[in-house]
PDB file of C-alpha atoms in Angstrom:
ATOM      1  CA  MET A   1     130.451  74.681 -67.328  1.00  0.00           C
ATOM      2  CA  LYS A   2     132.507  72.009 -65.703  1.00  0.00           C
ATOM      3  CA  GLU A   3     135.029  74.508 -64.898  1.00  0.00           C
ATOM      4  CA  ASN A   4     132.411  76.673 -63.403  1.00  0.00           C
ATOM      5  CA  ASN A   5     131.027  73.845 -61.412  1.00  0.00           C
ATOM      6  CA  LYS A   6     134.482  72.925 -60.233  1.00  0.00           C
ATOM      7  CA  LEU A   7     135.115  76.486 -59.317  1.00  0.00           C
ATOM      8  CA  ASP A   8     131.937  76.564 -57.413  1.00  0.00           C
ATOM      9  CA  SER A   9     132.763  73.324 -55.739  1.00  0.00           C
ATOM     10  CA  GLU A  10     136.123  74.624 -54.670  1.00  0.00           C
ATOM     11  CA  LYS A  11     134.609  77.759 -53.340  1.00  0.00           C
ATOM     12  CA  SER A  12     132.079  75.718 -51.590  1.00  0.00           C
ATOM     13  CA  ASN A  13     134.771  73.648 -49.997  1.00  0.00           C
ATOM     14  CA  GLN A  14     136.675  76.705 -49.014  1.00  0.00           C
ATOM     15  CA  LEU A  15     133.674  78.282 -47.347  1.00  0.00           C
ATOM     16  CA  THR A  16     132.483  75.281 -45.393  1.00  0.00           C
ATOM     17  CA  PRO A  17     135.278  75.234 -42.684  1.00  0.00           C
ATOM     18  CA  SER A  18     134.757  78.943 -41.853  1.00  0.00           C
ATOM     19  CA  ARG A  19     131.006  78.406 -41.604  1.00  0.00           C
ATOM     20  CA  ARG A  20     131.668  75.574 -39.318  1.00  0.00           C
ATOM     21  CA  ASN A  21     133.979  77.713 -37.290  1.00  0.00           C
ATOM     22  CA  ALA A  22     131.380  80.379 -37.077  1.00  0.00           C
ATOM     23  CA  SER A  23     128.766  77.890 -36.110  1.00  0.00           C
ATOM     24  CA  GLY A  24     131.001  76.487 -33.462  1.00  0.00           C
ATOM     25  CA  GLY A  25     131.935  79.869 -32.092  1.00  0.00           C
ATOM     26  CA  PHE A  26     128.298  80.818 -31.860  1.00  0.00           C
ATOM     27  CA  ALA A  27     127.545  77.662 -29.848  1.00  0.00           C
ATOM     28  CA  PHE A  28     130.443  78.264 -27.577  1.00  0.00           C
ATOM     29  CA  GLY A  29     129.276  81.956 -27.081  1.00  0.00           C
ATOM     30  CA  LYS A  30     125.824  80.696 -26.147  1.00  0.00           C
ATOM     31  CA  LEU A  31     127.336  78.266 -23.671  1.00  0.00           C
ATOM     32  CA  LEU A  32     129.561  80.963 -22.261  1.00  0.00           C
ATOM     33  CA  ALA A  33     126.628  83.425 -21.982  1.00  0.00           C
ATOM     34  CA  GLY A  34     124.630  80.726 -20.214  1.00  0.00           C
ATOM     35  CA  LEU A  35     127.342  80.147 -17.727  1.00  0.00           C
ATOM     36  CA  VAL A  36     127.759  83.847 -17.148  1.00  0.00           C
ATOM     37  CA  ALA A  37     124.008  84.175 -16.694  1.00  0.00           C
ATOM     38  CA  ALA A  38     123.932  81.235 -14.353  1.00  0.00           C
ATOM     39  CA  GLY A  39     126.867  82.786 -12.412  1.00  0.00           C
ATOM     40  CA  VAL A  40     125.204  86.128 -12.256  1.00  0.00           C
ATOM     41  CA  LEU A  41     121.967  84.532 -11.162  1.00  0.00           C
ATOM     42  CA  GLY A  42     123.736  82.429  -8.639  1.00  0.00           C
ATOM     43  CA  GLY A  43     125.743  85.372  -7.374  1.00  0.00           C
ATOM     44  CA  GLY A  44     122.610  87.414  -7.128  1.00  0.00           C
ATOM     45  CA  LEU A  45     120.873  84.737  -5.182  1.00  0.00           C
ATOM     46  CA  PHE A  46     123.901  84.323  -2.887  1.00  0.00           C
ATOM     47  CA  GLY A  47     124.186  88.034  -2.538  1.00  0.00           C
ATOM     48  CA  GLY A  48     120.475  88.471  -1.794  1.00  0.00           C
ATOM     49  CA  LYS A  49     120.608  85.660   0.786  1.00  0.00           C
ATOM     50  CA  HIS A  50     123.638  87.315   2.349  1.00  0.00           C
ATOM     51  CA  LEU A  51     121.875  90.620   2.545  1.00  0.00           C
ATOM     52  CA  LEU A  52     118.779  89.031   4.079  1.00  0.00           C
ATOM     53  CA  THR A  53     120.943  87.245   6.594  1.00  0.00           C
ATOM     54  CA  GLN A  54     122.562  90.567   7.553  1.00  0.00           C
ATOM     55  CA  GLU A  55     119.153  92.311   7.933  1.00  0.00           C
ATOM     56  CA  GLU A  56     117.817  89.454  10.131  1.00  0.00           C
ATOM     57  CA  GLU A  57     120.904  89.597  12.238  1.00  0.00           C
ATOM     58  CA  LYS A  58     120.467  93.395  12.512  1.00  0.00           C
ATOM     59  CA  VAL A  59     116.832  92.996  13.543  1.00  0.00           C
ATOM     60  CA  ARG A  60     117.888  90.371  16.079  1.00  0.00           C
ATOM     61  CA  LYS A  61     120.447  92.747  17.530  1.00  0.00           C
ATOM     62  CA  GLU A  62     117.842  95.472  17.719  1.00  0.00           C
ATOM     63  CA  GLN A  63     115.384  93.222  19.543  1.00  0.00           C
ATOM     64  CA  TYR A  64     117.819  91.504  21.832  1.00  0.00           C
ATOM     65  CA  TYR A  65     120.799  93.176  23.529  1.00  0.00           C
ATOM     66  CA  VAL A  66     123.132  92.283  26.368  1.00  0.00           C
ATOM     67  CA  ALA A  67     122.696  94.454  29.511  1.00  0.00           C
ATOM     68  CA  LYS A  68     125.900  95.774  30.890  1.00  0.00           C
ATOM     69  CA  LYS A  69     126.449  97.362  34.319  1.00  0.00           C
ATOM     70  CA  SER A  70     127.491 101.026  34.068  1.00  0.00           C
ATOM     71  CA  ASP A  71     127.107 104.302  35.895  1.00  0.00           C
ATOM     72  CA  PHE A  72     123.686 105.931  35.847  1.00  0.00           C
ATOM     73  CA  LEU A  73     124.135 109.488  34.716  1.00  0.00           C
ATOM     74  CA  VAL A  74     121.522 112.125  35.499  1.00  0.00           C
ATOM     75  CA  THR A  75     121.653 115.155  33.405  1.00  0.00           C
ATOM     76  CA  VAL A  76     119.641 118.275  34.371  1.00  0.00           C
ATOM     77  CA  LYS A  77     119.259 120.953  31.746  1.00  0.00           C
ATOM     78  CA  LEU A  78     119.721 124.553  32.761  1.00  0.00           C
ATOM     79  CA  THR A  79     116.045 125.212  32.125  1.00  0.00           C
ATOM     80  CA  GLY A  80     114.856 121.858  33.549  1.00  0.00           C
ATOM     81  CA  GLN A  81     114.010 120.482  36.972  1.00  0.00           C
ATOM     82  CA  LEU A  82     114.797 117.166  38.486  1.00  0.00           C
ATOM     83  CA  VAL A  83     111.653 115.687  39.989  1.00  0.00           C
ATOM     84  CA  SER A  84     111.626 112.630  42.245  1.00  0.00           C
ATOM     85  CA  THR A  85     109.269 109.813  41.356  1.00  0.00           C
ATOM     86  CA  ASP A  86     108.493 109.092  45.016  1.00  0.00           C
ATOM     87  CA  VAL A  87     108.035 111.971  47.442  1.00  0.00           C
ATOM     88  CA  GLU A  88     107.238 111.889  51.110  1.00  0.00           C
ATOM     89  CA  VAL A  89     106.243 115.204  52.695  1.00  0.00           C
ATOM     90  CA  LEU A  90     107.159 115.611  56.391  1.00  0.00           C
ATOM     91  CA  LYS A  91     104.908 118.304  57.935  1.00  0.00           C
ATOM     92  CA  THR A  92     105.693 120.325  61.078  1.00  0.00           C
ATOM     93  CA  GLN A  93     103.854 123.155  62.812  1.00  0.00           C
ATOM     94  CA  LEU A  94     106.448 125.583  61.458  1.00  0.00           C
ATOM     95  CA  GLU A  95     105.900 127.171  58.052  1.00  0.00           C
ATOM     96  CA  GLY A  96     108.362 126.957  55.203  1.00  0.00           C
ATOM     97  CA  GLN A  97     110.921 124.215  54.327  1.00  0.00           C
ATOM     98  CA  THR A  98     114.061 122.891  55.889  1.00  0.00           C
ATOM     99  CA  THR A  99     116.892 120.456  55.247  1.00  0.00           C
ATOM    100  CA  ILE A 100     116.920 116.772  56.308  1.00  0.00           C
ATOM    101  CA  GLU A 101     120.159 116.255  58.339  1.00  0.00           C
ATOM    102  CA  THR A 102     119.828 112.458  58.850  1.00  0.00           C
ATOM    103  CA  ILE A 103     117.280 109.837  57.919  1.00  0.00           C
ATOM    104  CA  VAL A 104     117.047 106.144  58.626  1.00  0.00           C
ATOM    105  CA  GLU A 105     118.145 103.969  55.693  1.00  0.00           C
ATOM    106  CA  GLU A 106     115.577 101.847  53.904  1.00  0.00           C
ATOM    107  CA  GLY A 107     115.260  98.374  55.347  1.00  0.00           C
ATOM    108  CA  VAL A 108     116.501  99.214  58.794  1.00  0.00           C
ATOM    109  CA  GLN A 109     114.175  97.895  61.505  1.00  0.00           C
ATOM    110  CA  VAL A 110     113.109 100.585  63.944  1.00  0.00           C
ATOM    111  CA  LYS A 111     111.180 100.563  67.149  1.00  0.00           C
ATOM    112  CA  GLY A 112     107.859 102.307  67.431  1.00  0.00           C
ATOM    113  CA  PRO A 113     106.097 103.841  70.393  1.00  0.00           C
ATOM    114  CA  THR A 114     105.811 101.666  73.495  1.00  0.00           C
ATOM    115  CA  PRO A 115     103.422 101.765  76.392  1.00  0.00           C
ATOM    116  CA  TYR A 116     104.618 102.691  79.922  1.00  0.00           C
ATOM    117  CA  SER A 117     102.729 102.655  83.143  1.00  0.00           C
ATOM    118  CA  ILE A 118     103.388 105.431  85.661  1.00  0.00           C
ATOM    119  CA  THR A 119     104.810 104.179  88.978  1.00  0.00           C
ATOM    120  CA  GLU A 120     105.438 105.796  92.282  1.00  0.00           C
ATOM    121  CA  GLY A 121     107.996 108.612  92.166  1.00  0.00           C
ATOM    122  CA  ASP A 122     107.899 108.933  88.367  1.00  0.00           C
ATOM    123  CA  THR A 123     108.279 112.442  86.878  1.00  0.00           C
ATOM    124  CA  LEU A 124     108.496 113.622  83.370  1.00  0.00           C
ATOM    125  CA  GLU A 125     112.178 114.283  83.800  1.00  0.00           C
ATOM    126  CA  SER A 126     112.933 110.798  85.290  1.00  0.00           C
ATOM    127  CA  ILE A 127     110.933 109.064  82.575  1.00  0.00           C
ATOM    128  CA  ALA A 128     112.792 110.968  79.874  1.00  0.00           C
ATOM    129  CA  MET A 129     116.157 110.182  81.421  1.00  0.00           C
ATOM    130  CA  ALA A 130     115.272 106.458  81.853  1.00  0.00           C
ATOM    131  CA  HIS A 131     114.197 106.088  78.274  1.00  0.00           C
ATOM    132  CA  LYS A 132     116.681 108.593  76.785  1.00  0.00           C
ATOM    133  CA  LYS A 133     113.907 110.581  75.156  1.00  0.00           C
ATOM    134  CA  ALA A 134     113.268 114.281  75.062  1.00  0.00           C
ATOM    135  CA  GLU A 135     110.696 115.566  77.506  1.00  0.00           C
ATOM    136  CA  LEU A 136     108.999 117.575  74.801  1.00  0.00           C
ATOM    137  CA  ASN A 137     108.580 114.520  72.518  1.00  0.00           C
ATOM    138  CA  ILE A 138     106.981 112.557  75.415  1.00  0.00           C
ATOM    139  CA  LYS A 139     104.564 115.426  76.109  1.00  0.00           C
ATOM    140  CA  ARG A 140     103.700 115.777  72.418  1.00  0.00           C
ATOM    141  CA  LEU A 141     103.046 112.084  71.920  1.00  0.00           C
ATOM    142  CA  ASN A 142     100.691 111.994  74.943  1.00  0.00           C
ATOM    143  CA  GLU A 143      99.087 115.382  74.317  1.00  0.00           C
ATOM    144  CA  GLU A 144      95.606 113.871  73.862  1.00  0.00           C
ATOM    145  CA  LEU A 145      95.688 112.470  77.461  1.00  0.00           C
ATOM    146  CA  GLU A 146      95.841 116.081  78.874  1.00  0.00           C
ATOM    147  CA  LEU A 147      98.048 115.012  81.802  1.00  0.00           C
ATOM    148  CA  ASP A 148      99.211 117.131  84.657  1.00  0.00           C
ATOM    149  CA  TRP A 149     102.936 116.365  84.222  1.00  0.00           C
ATOM    150  CA  ALA A 150     103.680 117.950  87.576  1.00  0.00           C
ATOM    151  CA  ASN A 151     101.355 115.511  89.370  1.00  0.00           C
ATOM    152  CA  LEU A 152     101.384 112.173  87.591  1.00  0.00           C
ATOM    153  CA  THR A 153      98.940 109.509  88.794  1.00  0.00           C
ATOM    154  CA  ASN A 154     100.163 105.960  89.463  1.00  0.00           C
ATOM    155  CA  GLY A 155      98.902 103.430  86.924  1.00  0.00           C
ATOM    156  CA  THR A 156      98.395 105.987  84.129  1.00  0.00           C
ATOM    157  CA  GLU A 157      99.589 104.526  80.844  1.00  0.00           C
ATOM    158  CA  ILE A 158     101.543 106.669  78.526  1.00  0.00           C
ATOM    159  CA  GLN A 159     103.366 106.187  75.279  1.00  0.00           C
ATOM    160  CA  ILE A 160     107.150 106.324  75.002  1.00  0.00           C
ATOM    161  CA  PRO A 161     108.385 107.658  71.570  1.00  0.00           C
ATOM    162  CA  GLY A 162     110.108 105.197  69.295  1.00  0.00           C
ATOM    163  CA  ASP A 163     113.382 105.422  67.330  1.00  0.00           C
ATOM    164  CA  LEU A 164     114.275 108.675  65.626  1.00  0.00           C
ATOM    165  CA  LEU A 165     113.561 108.363  61.925  1.00  0.00           C
ATOM    166  CA  VAL A 166     114.333 111.823  60.554  1.00  0.00           C
ATOM    167  CA  GLU A 167     116.397 114.626  61.962  1.00  0.00           C
ATOM    168  CA  LEU A 168     115.827 118.082  60.456  1.00  0.00           C
ATOM    169  CA  ASP A 169     118.265 120.949  60.315  1.00  0.00           C
ATOM    170  CA  PRO A 170     118.023 122.659  63.737  1.00  0.00           C
ATOM    171  CA  LEU A 171     119.604 125.878  62.572  1.00  0.00           C
ATOM    172  CA  SER A 172     116.890 126.420  60.064  1.00  0.00           C
ATOM    173  CA  PHE A 173     114.258 125.780  62.674  1.00  0.00           C
ATOM    174  CA  LYS A 174     115.955 128.104  65.193  1.00  0.00           C
ATOM    175  CA  GLU A 175     116.127 130.878  62.595  1.00  0.00           C
ATOM    176  CA  ARG A 176     112.447 130.370  61.729  1.00  0.00           C
ATOM    177  CA  ILE A 177     111.502 130.159  65.434  1.00  0.00           C
ATOM    178  CA  ASN A 178     113.387 133.453  66.075  1.00  0.00           C
ATOM    179  CA  SER A 179     111.609 135.048  63.202  1.00  0.00           C
ATOM    180  CA  GLN A 180     108.207 133.896  64.436  1.00  0.00           C
ATOM    181  CA  GLU A 181     109.104 134.959  68.000  1.00  0.00           C
ATOM    182  CA  ILE A 182     109.921 138.419  66.643  1.00  0.00           C
ATOM    183  CA  ALA A 183     106.708 138.448  64.687  1.00  0.00           C
ATOM    184  CA  VAL A 184     104.796 137.392  67.803  1.00  0.00           C
ATOM    185  CA  GLN A 185     106.516 140.095  69.875  1.00  0.00           C
ATOM    186  CA  ARG A 186     105.616 142.651  67.255  1.00  0.00           C
ATOM    187  CA  ALA A 187     102.061 141.455  67.273  1.00  0.00           C
ATOM    188  CA  GLU A 188     101.907 141.648  71.047  1.00  0.00           C
ATOM    189  CA  ASN A 189     103.278 145.213  71.010  1.00  0.00           C
ATOM    190  CA  LEU A 190     100.681 146.131  68.341  1.00  0.00           C
ATOM    191  CA  LEU A 191      98.020 144.544  70.503  1.00  0.00           C
ATOM    192  CA  LEU A 192      99.150 146.391  73.569  1.00  0.00           C
ATOM    193  CA  ARG A 193      99.119 149.627  71.616  1.00  0.00           C
ATOM    194  CA  SER A 194      95.729 148.791  70.263  1.00  0.00           C
ATOM    195  CA  GLN A 195      94.486 147.978  73.745  1.00  0.00           C
ATOM    196  CA  GLY A 196      95.969 151.262  74.962  1.00  0.00           C
ATOM    197  CA  ASN A 197      94.278 153.076  72.138  1.00  0.00           C
ATOM    198  CA  VAL A 198      91.071 151.337  73.020  1.00  0.00           C
ATOM    199  CA  GLU A 199      91.419 152.309  76.651  1.00  0.00           C
ATOM    200  CA  THR A 200      92.251 155.868  75.722  1.00  0.00           C
ATOM    201  CA  LEU A 201      89.306 155.903  73.318  1.00  0.00           C
ATOM    202  CA  LYS A 202      87.145 154.523  76.097  1.00  0.00           C
ATOM    203  CA  LEU A 203      88.297 157.188  78.493  1.00  0.00           C
ATOM    204  CA  SER A 204      87.884 159.858  75.891  1.00  0.00           C
ATOM    205  CA  SER A 205      84.410 158.572  75.211  1.00  0.00           C
ATOM    206  CA  GLU A 206      83.528 158.578  78.819  1.00  0.00           C
ATOM    207  CA  LEU A 207      84.853 162.040  79.178  1.00  0.00           C
ATOM    208  CA  ALA A 208      82.899 163.214  76.204  1.00  0.00           C
ATOM    209  CA  GLN A 209      79.850 161.568  77.622  1.00  0.00           C
ATOM    210  CA  LYS A 210      80.306 163.323  80.951  1.00  0.00           C
ATOM    211  CA  MET A 211      80.917 166.623  79.180  1.00  0.00           C
ATOM    212  CA  ALA A 212      77.798 166.168  77.082  1.00  0.00           C
ATOM    213  CA  GLU A 213      75.750 165.298  80.193  1.00  0.00           C
ATOM    214  CA  ASN A 214      77.199 168.339  81.959  1.00  0.00           C
ATOM    215  CA  ASN A 215      76.337 170.556  79.066  1.00  0.00           C
ATOM    216  CA  TYR A 216      72.823 169.188  79.015  1.00  0.00           C
ATOM    217  CA  THR A 217      72.475 169.836  82.765  1.00  0.00           C
ATOM    218  CA  ASN A 218      73.843 173.326  82.459  1.00  0.00           C
ATOM    219  CA  ALA A 219      71.525 174.044  79.505  1.00  0.00           C
ATOM    220  CA  LEU A 220      68.533 172.883  81.566  1.00  0.00           C
ATOM    221  CA  MET A 221      69.655 175.040  84.498  1.00  0.00           C
ATOM    222  CA  ASP A 222      70.132 178.007  82.235  1.00  0.00           C
ATOM    223  CA  LEU A 223      66.677 177.532  80.798  1.00  0.00           C
ATOM    224  CA  ASP A 224      65.140 177.214  84.256  1.00  0.00           C
ATOM    225  CA  LYS A 225      67.021 180.287  85.416  1.00  0.00           C
ATOM    226  CA  LEU A 226      65.819 182.249  82.441  1.00  0.00           C
ATOM    227  CA  LYS A 227      62.260 181.307  83.024  1.00  0.00           C
ATOM    228  CA  ASN A 228      62.102 181.667  86.806  1.00  0.00           C
ATOM    229  CA  ASN A 229      64.743 184.287  87.492  1.00  0.00           C
ATOM    230  CA  THR A 230      66.280 186.329  84.741  1.00  0.00           C
ATOM    231  CA  ILE A 231      63.069 187.269  82.885  1.00  0.00           C
ATOM    232  CA  SER A 232      61.039 187.873  86.050  1.00  0.00           C
ATOM    233  CA  ASN A 233      63.863 189.885  87.583  1.00  0.00           C
ATOM    234  CA  GLU A 234      64.169 191.972  84.425  1.00  0.00           C
ATOM    235  CA  ILE A 235      60.453 192.668  84.500  1.00  0.00           C
ATOM    236  CA  VAL A 236      60.453 193.440  88.188  1.00  0.00           C
ATOM    237  CA  LYS A 237      63.517 195.733  87.887  1.00  0.00           C
ATOM    238  CA  THR A 238      61.983 197.623  84.973  1.00  0.00           C
ATOM    239  CA  ARG A 239      58.688 198.012  86.716  1.00  0.00           C
ATOM    240  CA  GLY A 240      60.507 199.199  89.867  1.00  0.00           C
ATOM    241  CA  ALA A 241      62.405 201.800  87.869  1.00  0.00           C
ATOM    242  CA  ILE A 242      59.121 202.953  86.351  1.00  0.00           C
ATOM    243  CA  ALA A 243      57.576 203.198  89.820  1.00  0.00           C
ATOM    244  CA  ASN A 244      60.564 205.180  91.071  1.00  0.00           C
ATOM    245  CA  LEU A 245      60.288 207.572  88.142  1.00  0.00           C
ATOM    246  CA  GLU A 246      56.588 207.953  88.717  1.00  0.00           C
ATOM    247  CA  THR A 247      57.418 208.944  92.295  1.00  0.00           C
ATOM    248  CA  ASP A 248      59.968 211.415  90.981  1.00  0.00           C
ATOM    249  CA  VAL A 249      57.343 212.833  88.735  1.00  0.00           C
ATOM    250  CA  GLU A 250      54.926 213.234  91.542  1.00  0.00           C
ATOM    251  CA  LEU A 251      57.664 214.875  93.712  1.00  0.00           C
ATOM    252  CA  ALA A 252      58.607 217.134  90.806  1.00  0.00           C
ATOM    253  CA  GLU A 253      54.971 218.158  90.373  1.00  0.00           C
ATOM    254  CA  LYS A 254      54.690 219.009  94.047  1.00  0.00           C
ATOM    255  CA  ASN A 255      58.009 220.890  94.006  1.00  0.00           C
ATOM    256  CA  LEU A 256      56.864 222.672  90.871  1.00  0.00           C
ATOM    257  CA  THR A 257      53.618 223.744  92.615  1.00  0.00           C
ATOM    258  CA  ALA A 258      55.488 224.887  95.679  1.00  0.00           C
ATOM    259  CA  TYR A 259      58.116 226.768  93.730  1.00  0.00           C
ATOM    260  CA  THR A 260      55.480 228.373  91.623  1.00  0.00           C
ATOM    261  CA  LYS A 261      53.730 229.734  94.735  1.00  0.00           C
ATOM    262  CA  LEU A 262      57.109 230.885  96.150  1.00  0.00           C
ATOM    263  CA  LYS A 263      57.796 232.568  92.813  1.00  0.00           C
ATOM    264  CA  GLU A 264      54.475 234.387  93.050  1.00  0.00           C
ATOM    265  CA  LEU A 265      55.452 235.522  96.567  1.00  0.00           C
ATOM    266  CA  GLY A 266      58.835 236.584  95.241  1.00  0.00           C
ATOM    267  CA  PHE A 267      60.898 234.107  97.287  1.00  0.00           C
ATOM    268  CA  VAL A 268      62.386 232.153  94.297  1.00  0.00           C
ATOM    269  CA  SER A 269      63.270 232.971  90.760  1.00  0.00           C
ATOM    270  CA  ASP A 270      61.947 231.541  87.502  1.00  0.00           C
ATOM    271  CA  LEU A 271      65.022 229.398  87.161  1.00  0.00           C
ATOM    272  CA  GLU A 272      64.126 227.217  90.036  1.00  0.00           C
ATOM    273  CA  VAL A 273      60.619 226.700  88.636  1.00  0.00           C
ATOM    274  CA  LEU A 274      62.152 225.735  85.297  1.00  0.00           C
ATOM    275  CA  ARG A 275      64.481 223.288  86.990  1.00  0.00           C
ATOM    276  CA  GLN A 276      61.536 221.543  88.621  1.00  0.00           C
ATOM    277  CA  GLU A 277      59.683 221.397  85.359  1.00  0.00           C
ATOM    278  CA  SER A 278      62.726 219.880  83.612  1.00  0.00           C
ATOM    279  CA  SER A 279      63.093 217.193  86.363  1.00  0.00           C
ATOM    280  CA  ARG A 280      59.437 216.363  86.004  1.00  0.00           C
ATOM    281  CA  ASP A 281      59.595 216.101  82.205  1.00  0.00           C
ATOM    282  CA  LYS A 282      62.751 213.999  82.253  1.00  0.00           C
ATOM    283  CA  ALA A 283      61.210 211.504  84.625  1.00  0.00           C
ATOM    284  CA  SER A 284      57.989 211.370  82.589  1.00  0.00           C
ATOM    285  CA  HIS A 285      60.033 210.709  79.469  1.00  0.00           C
ATOM    286  CA  GLN A 286      62.081 207.911  81.150  1.00  0.00           C
ATOM    287  CA  ILE A 287      58.818 206.375  82.285  1.00  0.00           C
ATOM    288  CA  LYS A 288      57.507 206.250  78.716  1.00  0.00           C
ATOM    289  CA  VAL A 289      60.768 204.742  77.484  1.00  0.00           C
ATOM    290  CA  LEU A 290      60.904 202.106  80.186  1.00  0.00           C
ATOM    291  CA  LYS A 291      57.282 201.120  79.650  1.00  0.00           C
ATOM    292  CA  ALA A 292      57.974 200.680  75.913  1.00  0.00           C
ATOM    293  CA  GLU A 293      61.048 198.628  76.615  1.00  0.00           C
ATOM    294  CA  LEU A 294      59.221 196.482  79.163  1.00  0.00           C
ATOM    295  CA  GLU A 295      56.442 195.821  76.720  1.00  0.00           C
ATOM    296  CA  ALA A 296      58.951 194.829  73.980  1.00  0.00           C
ATOM    297  CA  TYR A 297      60.892 192.692  76.440  1.00  0.00           C
ATOM    298  CA  ILE A 298      57.758 190.747  77.454  1.00  0.00           C
ATOM    299  CA  LYS A 299      56.508 190.455  73.931  1.00  0.00           C
ATOM    300  CA  TYR A 300      59.752 189.797  71.972  1.00  0.00           C
ATOM    301  CA  ASP A 301      62.921 189.440  74.028  1.00  0.00           C
ATOM    302  CA  GLN A 302      61.405 187.016  76.432  1.00  0.00           C
ATOM    303  CA  VAL A 303      60.286 184.654  73.678  1.00  0.00           C
ATOM    304  CA  SER A 304      63.543 184.926  71.853  1.00  0.00           C
ATOM    305  CA  LEU A 305      65.583 184.211  74.923  1.00  0.00           C
ATOM    306  CA  LEU A 306      63.521 181.169  75.833  1.00  0.00           C
ATOM    307  CA  SER A 307      63.751 179.803  72.260  1.00  0.00           C
ATOM    308  CA  VAL A 308      67.573 180.097  72.279  1.00  0.00           C
ATOM    309  CA  LYS A 309      67.854 178.327  75.629  1.00  0.00           C
ATOM    310  CA  GLU A 310      65.445 175.549  74.597  1.00  0.00           C
ATOM    311  CA  LEU A 311      67.432 175.046  71.418  1.00  0.00           C
ATOM    312  CA  THR A 312      70.615 174.831  73.507  1.00  0.00           C
ATOM    313  CA  VAL A 313      68.959 172.163  75.664  1.00  0.00           C
ATOM    314  CA  ASP A 314      67.990 170.130  72.609  1.00  0.00           C
ATOM    315  CA  GLU A 315      71.459 170.286  71.154  1.00  0.00           C
ATOM    316  CA  ALA A 316      73.014 169.180  74.487  1.00  0.00           C
ATOM    317  CA  ARG A 317      70.592 166.302  74.713  1.00  0.00           C
ATOM    318  CA  VAL A 318      71.568 165.117  71.183  1.00  0.00           C
ATOM    319  CA  GLN A 319      75.272 165.085  72.097  1.00  0.00           C
ATOM    320  CA  ILE A 320      74.719 162.587  74.987  1.00  0.00           C
TER     321      ILE A 320
END
């Protein structure tokens, strides 16, 4: 037992240092782990603070920046259009657009219109030369006064144009003026042709009016002639022919009687008697025909002829 106890004691003594070493190593490990954790934590805090500082610096740089002078570049896309933010429209009496040749720079002091009183001997030309202004500009500026520039009255106050502000492209104006002059000339030619057409139409209308009036007058005359001459003459002529034939019949009757007696006495032949009978019968027949025609003329032809002439008169009156 003693030996066993001794053995156990020795074992115990042998094991104790290693346990101590293990215990000491564990404590050192804990200390080292603590230092590492503290370092990591400290490094994390420092790194986080550094990152926050960088973000704040970045935000400050985004909010505040230093302005530097540089060229202003204007880029216009092929499908875009450059539009001015401030536009002044200069209007003239001419249509369309033109180019500005010169314009007074901003800030330059200019002289506006000034009054001028007409004196003895002043003319538009002398005033323009004295003030070095265009005659047209002076007339346009004083257009409301309605002055007789050929006879200016002493004491009349006019306005002298001020400094020239803008000068437009004269060639563009001249081309446009020429185009408008051509357009005006064409319009005048068209007007003259139209006036000529109107005059021609007027003359044609007057001629047509005269012709219509003449036709109406002729129609009235024809109607009057038909009533008072043609119809009456036709009736008289027919009745005269009938009367002449009746005379021929009477003469033929007498001749027939005479030739019949001469035949009985043997002086003439039967042929002569027959000839006289034929003359009498022909005249009698013509009398019957003419009487029938005269009756038809008075009853039908006269009415028809009058109706036609009256209708012609009405048509001619409508054409006036």
